[in-house]
PDB file of C-alpha atoms in Angstrom:
ATOM      1  CA  MET A   1     107.524 125.838 100.724  1.00 77.00           C
ATOM      2  CA  ILE A   2     107.674 123.935  97.437  1.00 87.00           C
ATOM      3  CA  VAL A   3     108.399 120.685  99.257  1.00 88.00           C
ATOM      4  CA  TRP A   4     105.507 121.307 101.660  1.00 88.00           C
ATOM      5  CA  ILE A   5     103.104 122.115  98.808  1.00 89.00           C
ATOM      6  CA  CYS A   6     104.160 119.004  96.859  1.00 90.00           C
ATOM      7  CA  PHE A   7     103.825 116.771  99.923  1.00 88.00           C
ATOM      8  CA  ILE A   8     100.339 118.018 100.870  1.00 87.00           C
ATOM      9  CA  THR A   9      99.194 117.924  97.216  1.00 88.00           C
ATOM     10  CA  ALA A  10     100.391 114.321  96.885  1.00 87.00           C
ATOM     11  CA  ILE A  11      98.469 113.312 100.050  1.00 85.00           C
ATOM     12  CA  LEU A  12      95.290 115.064  98.894  1.00 84.00           C
ATOM     13  CA  LEU A  13      95.624 113.494  95.428  1.00 85.00           C
ATOM     14  CA  PHE A  14      95.865 110.007  96.892  1.00 81.00           C
ATOM     15  CA  LEU A  15      92.890 110.641  99.176  1.00 79.00           C
ATOM     16  CA  ALA A  16      90.891 111.811  96.154  1.00 78.00           C
ATOM     17  CA  LEU A  17      91.827 108.616  94.301  1.00 77.00           C
ATOM     18  CA  ASP A  18      91.042 106.551  97.358  1.00 71.00           C
ATOM     19  CA  LEU A  19      87.467 107.810  97.685  1.00 65.00           C
ATOM     20  CA  GLY A  20      86.781 108.446  93.975  1.00 62.00           C
ATOM     21  CA  VAL A  21      88.399 105.343  92.450  1.00 65.00           C
ATOM     22  CA  PHE A  22      89.542 102.636  94.885  1.00 64.00           C
ATOM     23  CA  ASN A  23      86.496 102.913  97.172  1.00 64.00           C
ATOM     24  CA  LYS A  24      83.947 104.602  94.948  1.00 68.00           C
ATOM     25  CA  THR A  25      81.332 101.978  95.792  1.00 71.00           C
ATOM     26  CA  PRO A  26      80.754 101.339  99.536  1.00 70.00           C
ATOM     27  CA  HIS A  27      81.794  97.804 100.424  1.00 71.00           C
ATOM     28  CA  ILE A  28      82.938  95.755 103.378  1.00 75.00           C
ATOM     29  CA  ILE A  29      86.724  95.898 103.689  1.00 76.00           C
ATOM     30  CA  SER A  30      87.952  92.317 103.970  1.00 77.00           C
ATOM     31  CA  THR A  31      90.890  91.317 106.178  1.00 75.00           C
ATOM     32  CA  LYS A  32      92.816  90.419 103.002  1.00 81.00           C
ATOM     33  CA  GLU A  33      92.210  93.846 101.427  1.00 80.00           C
ATOM     34  CA  ALA A  34      93.040  95.610 104.703  1.00 80.00           C
ATOM     35  CA  SER A  35      96.259  93.629 105.148  1.00 82.00           C
ATOM     36  CA  LYS A  36      97.272  94.504 101.576  1.00 85.00           C
ATOM     37  CA  TRP A  37      96.750  98.240 102.131  1.00 84.00           C
ATOM     38  CA  THR A  38      98.413  98.108 105.566  1.00 83.00           C
ATOM     39  CA  GLY A  39     101.474  96.543 103.929  1.00 87.00           C
ATOM     40  CA  ILE A  40     101.400  99.183 101.134  1.00 87.00           C
ATOM     41  CA  TRP A  41     101.247 102.079 103.600  1.00 87.00           C
ATOM     42  CA  VAL A  42     103.969 100.738 105.861  1.00 89.00           C
ATOM     43  CA  THR A  43     106.195 100.129 102.782  1.00 91.00           C
ATOM     44  CA  ILE A  44     105.521 103.647 101.416  1.00 90.00           C
ATOM     45  CA  SER A  45     106.270 105.138 104.820  1.00 90.00           C
ATOM     46  CA  PHE A  46     109.629 103.426 105.125  1.00 92.00           C
ATOM     47  CA  LEU A  47     110.503 104.282 101.519  1.00 94.00           C
ATOM     48  CA  PHE A  48     109.667 107.920 102.282  1.00 93.00           C
ATOM     49  CA  SER A  49     112.571 107.885 104.760  1.00 92.00           C
ATOM     50  CA  GLY A  50     114.746 107.641 101.619  1.00 93.00           C
ATOM     51  CA  VAL A  51     113.003 110.735 100.221  1.00 93.00           C
ATOM     52  CA  VAL A  52     113.711 112.479 103.545  1.00 93.00           C
ATOM     53  CA  TYR A  53     117.425 111.567 103.162  1.00 94.00           C
ATOM     54  CA  TRP A  54     117.432 113.002  99.635  1.00 94.00           C
ATOM     55  CA  LEU A  55     115.627 116.216 100.667  1.00 93.00           C
ATOM     56  CA  TYR A  56     117.998 116.911 103.565  1.00 93.00           C
ATOM     57  CA  SER A  57     121.055 115.982 101.481  1.00 92.00           C
ATOM     58  CA  ASN A  58     120.210 118.653  98.922  1.00 90.00           C
ATOM     59  CA  ASN A  59     118.786 121.223 101.360  1.00 88.00           C
ATOM     60  CA  TYR A  60     115.440 121.202  99.584  1.00 89.00           C
ATOM     61  CA  VAL A  61     113.580 121.667 102.848  1.00 88.00           C
ATOM     62  CA  ALA A  62     114.166 123.978 105.805  1.00 85.00           C
ATOM     63  CA  ASN A  63     116.454 122.352 108.364  1.00 85.00           C
ATOM     64  CA  PRO A  64     116.143 124.451 111.582  1.00 81.00           C
ATOM     65  CA  ASP A  65     117.904 121.841 113.738  1.00 82.00           C
ATOM     66  CA  GLY A  66     120.806 121.366 111.309  1.00 84.00           C
ATOM     67  CA  LEU A  67     120.161 117.617 110.977  1.00 86.00           C
ATOM     68  CA  LYS A  68     122.338 115.391 108.843  1.00 90.00           C
ATOM     69  CA  PRO A  69     120.473 113.407 106.163  1.00 91.00           C
ATOM     70  CA  LEU A  70     120.850 110.036 107.952  1.00 92.00           C
ATOM     71  CA  ALA A  71     119.773 111.501 111.288  1.00 90.00           C
ATOM     72  CA  ALA A  72     116.698 113.077 109.637  1.00 91.00           C
ATOM     73  CA  SER A  73     115.732 109.716 108.085  1.00 93.00           C
ATOM     74  CA  ILE A  74     116.080 107.893 111.409  1.00 91.00           C
ATOM     75  CA  LYS A  75     114.082 110.566 113.220  1.00 91.00           C
ATOM     76  CA  PHE A  76     111.317 110.259 110.614  1.00 92.00           C
ATOM     77  CA  ILE A  77     111.129 106.435 111.067  1.00 92.00           C
ATOM     78  CA  THR A  78     111.243 106.788 114.863  1.00 90.00           C
ATOM     79  CA  GLY A  79     108.458 109.380 114.834  1.00 88.00           C
ATOM     80  CA  TYR A  80     106.402 107.235 112.460  1.00 90.00           C
ATOM     81  CA  LEU A  81     106.707 104.171 114.723  1.00 88.00           C
ATOM     82  CA  ILE A  82     105.701 106.220 117.775  1.00 86.00           C
ATOM     83  CA  GLU A  83     102.598 107.543 116.012  1.00 84.00           C
ATOM     84  CA  LEU A  84     101.728 104.118 114.667  1.00 82.00           C
ATOM     85  CA  SER A  85     102.043 102.491 118.113  1.00 80.00           C
ATOM     86  CA  LEU A  86      99.984 105.193 119.822  1.00 79.00           C
ATOM     87  CA  SER A  87      97.290 104.684 117.151  1.00 76.00           C
ATOM     88  CA  VAL A  88      96.499 101.289 118.636  1.00 73.00           C
ATOM     89  CA  ASP A  89      94.449 102.891 121.444  1.00 70.00           C
ATOM     90  CA  ASN A  90      92.674 104.964 118.794  1.00 76.00           C
ATOM     91  CA  ILE A  91      91.652 101.751 116.974  1.00 79.00           C
ATOM     92  CA  PHE A  92      90.023 100.380 120.119  1.00 75.00           C
ATOM     93  CA  VAL A  93      87.955 103.576 120.564  1.00 79.00           C
ATOM     94  CA  ILE A  94      86.939 103.691 116.887  1.00 83.00           C
ATOM     95  CA  ALA A  95      85.665 100.111 117.171  1.00 80.00           C
ATOM     96  CA  VAL A  96      83.576 101.079 120.205  1.00 79.00           C
ATOM     97  CA  ILE A  97      82.160 104.166 118.440  1.00 84.00           C
ATOM     98  CA  PHE A  98      81.126 102.221 115.323  1.00 85.00           C
ATOM     99  CA  SER A  99      79.522  99.575 117.517  1.00 81.00           C
ATOM    100  CA  ALA A 100      77.632 102.138 119.664  1.00 82.00           C
ATOM    101  CA  PHE A 101      76.144 103.925 116.654  1.00 84.00           C
ATOM    102  CA  LYS A 102      75.574 100.650 114.738  1.00 84.00           C
ATOM    103  CA  ILE A 103      77.506 101.802 111.644  1.00 85.00           C
ATOM    104  CA  PRO A 104      77.373  99.102 108.934  1.00 84.00           C
ATOM    105  CA  LYS A 105      80.831  97.804 107.962  1.00 82.00           C
ATOM    106  CA  LYS A 106      80.416  98.917 104.337  1.00 83.00           C
ATOM    107  CA  TYR A 107      80.086 102.561 105.415  1.00 86.00           C
ATOM    108  CA  GLN A 108      82.900 102.582 108.000  1.00 85.00           C
ATOM    109  CA  HIS A 109      85.564 103.368 105.412  1.00 83.00           C
ATOM    110  CA  ARG A 110      83.725 106.531 104.348  1.00 83.00           C
ATOM    111  CA  VAL A 111      83.525 107.764 107.951  1.00 87.00           C
ATOM    112  CA  LEU A 112      87.232 107.075 108.532  1.00 85.00           C
ATOM    113  CA  PHE A 113      88.116 108.777 105.205  1.00 83.00           C
ATOM    114  CA  TRP A 114      86.566 112.094 106.278  1.00 86.00           C
ATOM    115  CA  GLY A 115      87.906 111.528 109.749  1.00 84.00           C
ATOM    116  CA  ILE A 116      91.398 111.527 108.306  1.00 83.00           C
ATOM    117  CA  ILE A 117      90.811 114.805 106.467  1.00 83.00           C
ATOM    118  CA  GLY A 118      89.880 116.416 109.789  1.00 85.00           C
ATOM    119  CA  ALA A 119      92.785 114.724 111.593  1.00 83.00           C
ATOM    120  CA  ILE A 120      95.268 116.148 109.064  1.00 83.00           C
ATOM    121  CA  VAL A 121      93.962 119.674 109.690  1.00 85.00           C
ATOM    122  CA  PHE A 122      93.845 119.401 113.495  1.00 85.00           C
ATOM    123  CA  ARG A 123      97.211 117.623 113.749  1.00 83.00           C
ATOM    124  CA  GLY A 124      98.762 120.298 111.518  1.00 84.00           C
ATOM    125  CA  ILE A 125      97.499 123.034 113.832  1.00 87.00           C
ATOM    126  CA  MET A 126      98.655 121.233 116.984  1.00 84.00           C
ATOM    127  CA  ILE A 127     102.098 120.484 115.494  1.00 84.00           C
ATOM    128  CA  TYR A 128     102.507 124.114 114.411  1.00 83.00           C
ATOM    129  CA  PHE A 129     101.797 125.452 117.893  1.00 85.00           C
ATOM    130  CA  GLY A 130     103.778 122.639 119.574  1.00 82.00           C
ATOM    131  CA  VAL A 131     106.931 123.383 117.514  1.00 81.00           C
ATOM    132  CA  LEU A 132     106.374 127.124 118.034  1.00 83.00           C
ATOM    133  CA  LEU A 133     106.203 126.696 121.828  1.00 82.00           C
ATOM    134  CA  ILE A 134     109.341 124.503 122.008  1.00 78.00           C
ATOM    135  CA  HIS A 135     111.367 126.920 119.891  1.00 75.00           C
ATOM    136  CA  LYS A 136     110.109 130.039 121.679  1.00 79.00           C
ATOM    137  CA  PHE A 137     109.974 128.697 125.243  1.00 76.00           C
ATOM    138  CA  ALA A 138     112.584 126.010 125.955  1.00 76.00           C
ATOM    139  CA  TRP A 139     110.972 125.157 129.314  1.00 78.00           C
ATOM    140  CA  THR A 140     107.888 123.718 127.532  1.00 81.00           C
ATOM    141  CA  THR A 141     110.045 120.678 126.731  1.00 80.00           C
ATOM    142  CA  TYR A 142     109.953 119.811 130.442  1.00 84.00           C
ATOM    143  CA  VAL A 143     106.156 120.363 130.546  1.00 83.00           C
ATOM    144  CA  PHE A 144     105.589 117.987 127.617  1.00 80.00           C
ATOM    145  CA  GLY A 145     108.011 115.467 129.125  1.00 81.00           C
ATOM    146  CA  ALA A 146     106.321 115.519 132.548  1.00 86.00           C
ATOM    147  CA  PHE A 147     102.877 115.175 130.894  1.00 83.00           C
ATOM    148  CA  LEU A 148     103.959 112.115 128.881  1.00 81.00           C
ATOM    149  CA  PHE A 149     105.554 110.440 131.889  1.00 84.00           C
ATOM    150  CA  TYR A 150     102.462 111.165 133.971  1.00 84.00           C
ATOM    151  CA  THR A 151     100.248 109.643 131.221  1.00 81.00           C
ATOM    152  CA  ALA A 152     102.434 106.487 131.187  1.00 82.00           C
ATOM    153  CA  VAL A 153     102.266 106.103 134.984  1.00 84.00           C
ATOM    154  CA  LYS A 154      98.509 106.663 134.914  1.00 81.00           C
ATOM    155  CA  MET A 155      98.075 103.985 132.249  1.00 76.00           C
ATOM    156  CA  LEU A 156     100.146 101.556 134.294  1.00 78.00           C
ATOM    157  CA  PHE A 157      98.301 101.991 137.606  1.00 78.00           C
ATOM    158  CA  THR A 158      94.775 102.742 136.410  1.00 72.00           C
ATOM    159  CA  ASP A 159      92.444  99.784 136.090  1.00 61.00           C
ATOM    160  CA  ASP A 160      90.582 100.801 132.938  1.00 55.00           C
ATOM    161  CA  GLU A 161      87.513  98.613 133.455  1.00 51.00           C
ATOM    162  CA  LYS A 162      85.080 101.447 132.686  1.00 55.00           C
ATOM    163  CA  GLU A 163      84.507 101.347 128.942  1.00 61.00           C
ATOM    164  CA  PHE A 164      84.051 104.463 126.842  1.00 62.00           C
ATOM    165  CA  GLU A 165      80.345 104.978 126.027  1.00 74.00           C
ATOM    166  CA  PRO A 166      79.982 107.305 122.994  1.00 75.00           C
ATOM    167  CA  LYS A 167      76.232 107.915 123.498  1.00 74.00           C
ATOM    168  CA  LYS A 168      76.897 109.211 127.038  1.00 76.00           C
ATOM    169  CA  SER A 169      79.804 111.404 125.991  1.00 76.00           C
ATOM    170  CA  LEU A 170      79.752 115.193 126.233  1.00 80.00           C
ATOM    171  CA  VAL A 171      80.378 115.436 122.455  1.00 80.00           C
ATOM    172  CA  TYR A 172      77.206 113.484 121.640  1.00 82.00           C
ATOM    173  CA  ARG A 173      75.075 115.448 124.118  1.00 85.00           C
ATOM    174  CA  VAL A 174      76.292 118.809 122.788  1.00 86.00           C
ATOM    175  CA  LEU A 175      75.840 117.766 119.167  1.00 86.00           C
ATOM    176  CA  LYS A 176      72.203 116.771 119.834  1.00 84.00           C
ATOM    177  CA  LYS A 177      71.560 120.323 121.151  1.00 85.00           C
ATOM    178  CA  ILE A 178      73.103 121.937 118.061  1.00 86.00           C
ATOM    179  CA  ILE A 179      71.490 119.850 115.337  1.00 85.00           C
ATOM    180  CA  PRO A 180      68.633 117.274 115.130  1.00 84.00           C
ATOM    181  CA  VAL A 181      70.014 113.732 115.139  1.00 82.00           C
ATOM    182  CA  SER A 182      68.341 110.887 113.236  1.00 81.00           C
ATOM    183  CA  THR A 183      68.586 107.323 114.519  1.00 78.00           C
ATOM    184  CA  HIS A 184      68.226 105.925 110.999  1.00 81.00           C
ATOM    185  CA  ILE A 185      71.081 105.403 108.554  1.00 81.00           C
ATOM    186  CA  ASP A 186      70.344 106.648 105.037  1.00 79.00           C
ATOM    187  CA  GLY A 187      72.946 104.951 102.888  1.00 78.00           C
ATOM    188  CA  GLU A 188      76.300 106.725 103.004  1.00 80.00           C
ATOM    189  CA  HIS A 189      74.761 110.158 103.638  1.00 84.00           C
ATOM    190  CA  PHE A 190      75.851 112.278 106.627  1.00 86.00           C
ATOM    191  CA  PHE A 191      72.618 114.320 106.583  1.00 86.00           C
ATOM    192  CA  VAL A 192      69.005 113.514 105.748  1.00 85.00           C
ATOM    193  CA  LYS A 193      65.913 115.691 105.247  1.00 82.00           C
ATOM    194  CA  ARG A 194      62.833 114.731 107.203  1.00 75.00           C
ATOM    195  CA  LYS A 195      59.698 116.916 107.209  1.00 74.00           C
ATOM    196  CA  HIS A 196      61.644 120.024 106.168  1.00 78.00           C
ATOM    197  CA  ILE A 197      64.212 119.374 108.915  1.00 83.00           C
ATOM    198  CA  THR A 198      67.822 118.512 108.118  1.00 83.00           C
ATOM    199  CA  ALA A 199      69.051 115.930 110.585  1.00 85.00           C
ATOM    200  CA  ALA A 200      72.470 114.359 111.102  1.00 86.00           C
ATOM    201  CA  THR A 201      72.646 110.611 110.508  1.00 86.00           C
ATOM    202  CA  PRO A 202      74.555 108.232 112.833  1.00 86.00           C
ATOM    203  CA  LEU A 203      77.415 108.369 110.266  1.00 89.00           C
ATOM    204  CA  PHE A 204      77.928 112.092 110.906  1.00 89.00           C
ATOM    205  CA  VAL A 205      77.621 111.696 114.670  1.00 88.00           C
ATOM    206  CA  ALA A 206      80.210 108.890 114.647  1.00 89.00           C
ATOM    207  CA  LEU A 207      82.492 111.083 112.493  1.00 89.00           C
ATOM    208  CA  ILE A 208      82.349 114.006 114.964  1.00 90.00           C
ATOM    209  CA  VAL A 209      82.957 111.771 117.978  1.00 87.00           C
ATOM    210  CA  ILE A 210      85.945 110.152 116.201  1.00 87.00           C
ATOM    211  CA  GLU A 211      87.358 113.598 115.331  1.00 87.00           C
ATOM    212  CA  VAL A 212      87.135 114.795 118.944  1.00 85.00           C
ATOM    213  CA  MET A 213      88.681 111.575 120.267  1.00 82.00           C
ATOM    214  CA  ASP A 214      91.528 111.921 117.736  1.00 82.00           C
ATOM    215  CA  VAL A 215      92.272 115.441 119.087  1.00 82.00           C
ATOM    216  CA  ILE A 216      92.361 113.978 122.609  1.00 79.00           C
ATOM    217  CA  PHE A 217      94.755 111.221 121.547  1.00 78.00           C
ATOM    218  CA  ALA A 218      96.872 113.806 119.736  1.00 79.00           C
ATOM    219  CA  LEU A 219      97.568 115.446 123.128  1.00 78.00           C
ATOM    220  CA  ASP A 220      99.761 112.418 123.803  1.00 75.00           C
ATOM    221  CA  SER A 221     101.101 111.632 120.349  1.00 77.00           C
ATOM    222  CA  VAL A 222     102.170 115.143 119.251  1.00 80.00           C
ATOM    223  CA  PRO A 223     104.321 115.788 122.391  1.00 82.00           C
ATOM    224  CA  ALA A 224     105.683 112.248 122.045  1.00 81.00           C
ATOM    225  CA  ILE A 225     107.072 112.902 118.580  1.00 81.00           C
ATOM    226  CA  LEU A 226     108.338 116.349 119.634  1.00 82.00           C
ATOM    227  CA  ALA A 227     110.599 114.435 122.062  1.00 78.00           C
ATOM    228  CA  ILE A 228     112.308 112.903 119.006  1.00 81.00           C
ATOM    229  CA  THR A 229     112.508 116.020 116.856  1.00 82.00           C
ATOM    230  CA  SER A 230     111.092 119.541 116.665  1.00 83.00           C
ATOM    231  CA  ASP A 231     111.684 119.732 112.921  1.00 87.00           C
ATOM    232  CA  PRO A 232     108.243 120.743 111.519  1.00 88.00           C
ATOM    233  CA  PHE A 233     108.475 118.720 108.291  1.00 90.00           C
ATOM    234  CA  LEU A 234     109.576 115.503 110.028  1.00 91.00           C
ATOM    235  CA  VAL A 235     106.916 115.831 112.740  1.00 89.00           C
ATOM    236  CA  PHE A 236     104.119 116.554 110.241  1.00 89.00           C
ATOM    237  CA  SER A 237     105.073 113.960 107.604  1.00 91.00           C
ATOM    238  CA  SER A 238     105.546 111.118 110.097  1.00 90.00           C
ATOM    239  CA  ASN A 239     102.206 112.013 111.701  1.00 87.00           C
ATOM    240  CA  ILE A 240     100.388 112.059 108.376  1.00 87.00           C
ATOM    241  CA  PHE A 241     101.814 108.715 107.221  1.00 89.00           C
ATOM    242  CA  ALA A 242     100.732 107.104 110.486  1.00 86.00           C
ATOM    243  CA  ILE A 243      97.210 108.593 110.168  1.00 85.00           C
ATOM    244  CA  LEU A 244      96.897 107.448 106.536  1.00 83.00           C
ATOM    245  CA  GLY A 245      97.802 103.921 107.526  1.00 81.00           C
ATOM    246  CA  LEU A 246      95.349 103.968 110.437  1.00 80.00           C
ATOM    247  CA  ARG A 247      92.269 103.168 108.291  1.00 77.00           C
ATOM    248  CA  SER A 248      93.627  99.978 106.766  1.00 78.00           C
ATOM    249  CA  MET A 249      95.184  99.007 110.097  1.00 80.00           C
ATOM    250  CA  TYR A 250      91.782  99.434 111.748  1.00 81.00           C
ATOM    251  CA  PHE A 251      90.084  96.997 109.326  1.00 80.00           C
ATOM    252  CA  PHE A 252      93.056  94.629 109.659  1.00 75.00           C
ATOM    253  CA  LEU A 253      93.020  94.601 113.484  1.00 73.00           C
ATOM    254  CA  ALA A 254      89.304  95.252 114.198  1.00 68.00           C
ATOM    255  CA  ASN A 255      88.445  91.566 114.489  1.00 61.00           C
ATOM    256  CA  MET A 256      91.439  90.595 116.565  1.00 64.00           C
ATOM    257  CA  LEU A 257      91.934  93.457 118.973  1.00 63.00           C
ATOM    258  CA  GLU A 258      91.814  91.088 121.959  1.00 62.00           C
ATOM    259  CA  LYS A 259      94.910  89.304 120.653  1.00 69.00           C
ATOM    260  CA  PHE A 260      96.976  92.477 121.043  1.00 71.00           C
ATOM    261  CA  LYS A 261      95.886  93.526 124.569  1.00 72.00           C
ATOM    262  CA  TYR A 262      99.482  93.363 125.886  1.00 76.00           C
ATOM    263  CA  LEU A 263     100.493  96.098 123.447  1.00 77.00           C
ATOM    264  CA  GLU A 264      99.340  98.557 126.110  1.00 78.00           C
ATOM    265  CA  PHE A 265     102.536  97.811 128.040  1.00 84.00           C
ATOM    266  CA  SER A 266     104.515  98.693 124.916  1.00 82.00           C
ATOM    267  CA  LEU A 267     102.742 102.032 124.800  1.00 81.00           C
ATOM    268  CA  ILE A 268     103.506 102.627 128.481  1.00 84.00           C
ATOM    269  CA  ALA A 269     107.198 101.863 127.866  1.00 85.00           C
ATOM    270  CA  ILE A 270     107.324 104.191 124.813  1.00 84.00           C
ATOM    271  CA  LEU A 271     105.548 107.086 126.566  1.00 83.00           C
ATOM    272  CA  SER A 272     107.825 106.684 129.616  1.00 87.00           C
ATOM    273  CA  PHE A 273     110.894 106.644 127.425  1.00 85.00           C
ATOM    274  CA  VAL A 274     110.022 109.757 125.423  1.00 82.00           C
ATOM    275  CA  GLY A 275     108.831 111.553 128.573  1.00 82.00           C
ATOM    276  CA  LEU A 276     112.129 110.902 130.375  1.00 85.00           C
ATOM    277  CA  LYS A 277     114.030 111.772 127.206  1.00 82.00           C
ATOM    278  CA  MET A 278     112.455 115.255 127.262  1.00 79.00           C
ATOM    279  CA  LEU A 279     112.967 115.702 130.980  1.00 84.00           C
ATOM    280  CA  LEU A 280     116.603 114.652 130.922  1.00 82.00           C
ATOM    281  CA  HIS A 281     117.671 116.052 127.531  1.00 75.00           C
ATOM    282  CA  ASP A 282     120.077 118.522 129.183  1.00 75.00           C
ATOM    283  CA  PHE A 283     121.886 115.697 131.021  1.00 81.00           C
ATOM    284  CA  ILE A 284     121.638 112.624 128.794  1.00 79.00           C
ATOM    285  CA  GLU A 285     121.892 112.595 125.017  1.00 78.00           C
ATOM    286  CA  ILE A 286     120.429 109.492 123.414  1.00 78.00           C
ATOM    287  CA  PRO A 287     121.548 108.917 119.797  1.00 79.00           C
ATOM    288  CA  GLU A 288     118.906 108.634 117.083  1.00 75.00           C
ATOM    289  CA  TRP A 289     119.540 104.914 116.578  1.00 80.00           C
ATOM    290  CA  GLY A 290     119.131 104.339 120.328  1.00 83.00           C
ATOM    291  CA  SER A 291     115.644 105.867 120.367  1.00 81.00           C
ATOM    292  CA  LEU A 292     114.661 103.937 117.227  1.00 82.00           C
ATOM    293  CA  ALA A 293     115.992 100.648 118.659  1.00 87.00           C
ATOM    294  CA  PHE A 294     114.125 101.054 121.962  1.00 86.00           C
ATOM    295  CA  ILE A 295     110.802 101.925 120.293  1.00 84.00           C
ATOM    296  CA  ALA A 296     111.091  99.145 117.709  1.00 85.00           C
ATOM    297  CA  PHE A 297     112.020  96.616 120.450  1.00 89.00           C
ATOM    298  CA  SER A 298     109.052  97.735 122.626  1.00 85.00           C
ATOM    299  CA  LEU A 299     106.623  97.290 119.735  1.00 82.00           C
ATOM    300  CA  ILE A 300     107.972  93.913 118.666  1.00 86.00           C
ATOM    301  CA  ALA A 301     108.047  92.646 122.256  1.00 87.00           C
ATOM    302  CA  GLY A 302     104.413  93.765 122.797  1.00 83.00           C
ATOM    303  CA  ILE A 303     103.258  91.990 119.618  1.00 82.00           C
ATOM    304  CA  VAL A 304     105.156  88.778 120.362  1.00 85.00           C
ATOM    305  CA  VAL A 305     103.978  88.581 123.983  1.00 85.00           C
ATOM    306  CA  SER A 306     100.391  89.366 122.959  1.00 81.00           C
ATOM    307  CA  LEU A 307     100.315  86.619 120.318  1.00 78.00           C
ATOM    308  CA  ARG A 308     101.952  84.044 122.596  1.00 82.00           C
ATOM    309  CA  MET A 309      99.650  84.803 125.539  1.00 80.00           C
ATOM    310  CA  SER A 310      96.619  84.741 123.217  1.00 74.00           C
ATOM    311  CA  LYS A 311      97.679  81.360 121.858  1.00 75.00           C
ATOM    312  CA  LYS A 312      98.260  80.040 125.393  1.00 74.00           C
ATOM    313  CA  GLU A 313      94.808  81.246 126.541  1.00 68.00           C
ATOM    314  CA  MET A 314      93.162  79.594 123.522  1.00 66.00           C
ATOM    315  CA  THR A 315      94.975  76.306 124.261  1.00 69.00           C
ATOM    316  CA  GLU A 316      93.817  76.396 127.901  1.00 66.00           C
ATOM    317  CA  GLU A 317      90.214  77.050 126.823  1.00 63.00           C
ATOM    318  CA  GLU A 318      90.298  74.081 124.492  1.00 61.00           C
ATOM    319  CA  LYS A 319      91.509  71.859 127.346  1.00 59.00           C
TER     320      LYS A 319
END
């Protein structure tokens, strides 16, 4: 428990510094600043795999699956890459939500900050019950595997032309019935008092919609990482690092989402792989490095193809 307490304390400490020091004054996050923080979080995440190796070498953390230190490190990196890749879809949706509620760029960081606090709590709960189910009922592995493979097939054959409209969503309609909603933004405040009535500002509405969408996305991402490992610490820590890096990655990619549209095929490949891995785990054993290699290759291939196709399309437009 000491390791868990230290890890969660360190995360909360950084988040406190983030809001209270680094981003005390609301400002527009530039692409340069976002790229710097994206690089910092990716570097910290990969360095943490060394901490994982040290923890499992000295038995400082519970090791229910009896993992060797190197295997634990590889599983952490693999899980982190899965979560990071599946976050791409989340970025698209966040961009749509901010646009729908007309959230100024200088306040978007604040919304995402509190969104991450909620995501940590909800992901923690989902991971706890997911690990519990897999350890208690072995057959749930097949259920998760089938669900992931179904999701991948659905993504491949569904023409997703219909865009998500936050203001028509069930979440927004229910929220309006629970609390008065103001259409005016009052600085960085989530609530505003008008004529003795406390109303939610668009910032709070956007926050709630983002939280609910994150839970929906977690229905894919949590089972996906459970295909790699059911070790609670590895699942939770890799999830949290991916979530923490999501904010800076959003500001880094927000203005060039169209350039990475072929990444969807990488996500389909990854979901198919982890789904089949869960379904066939009794018959085929894929080594840790094999899973990591496939996921890394899928991501790199998706990025390279997206950039090349984007460049080709731009060249054709110029002609």
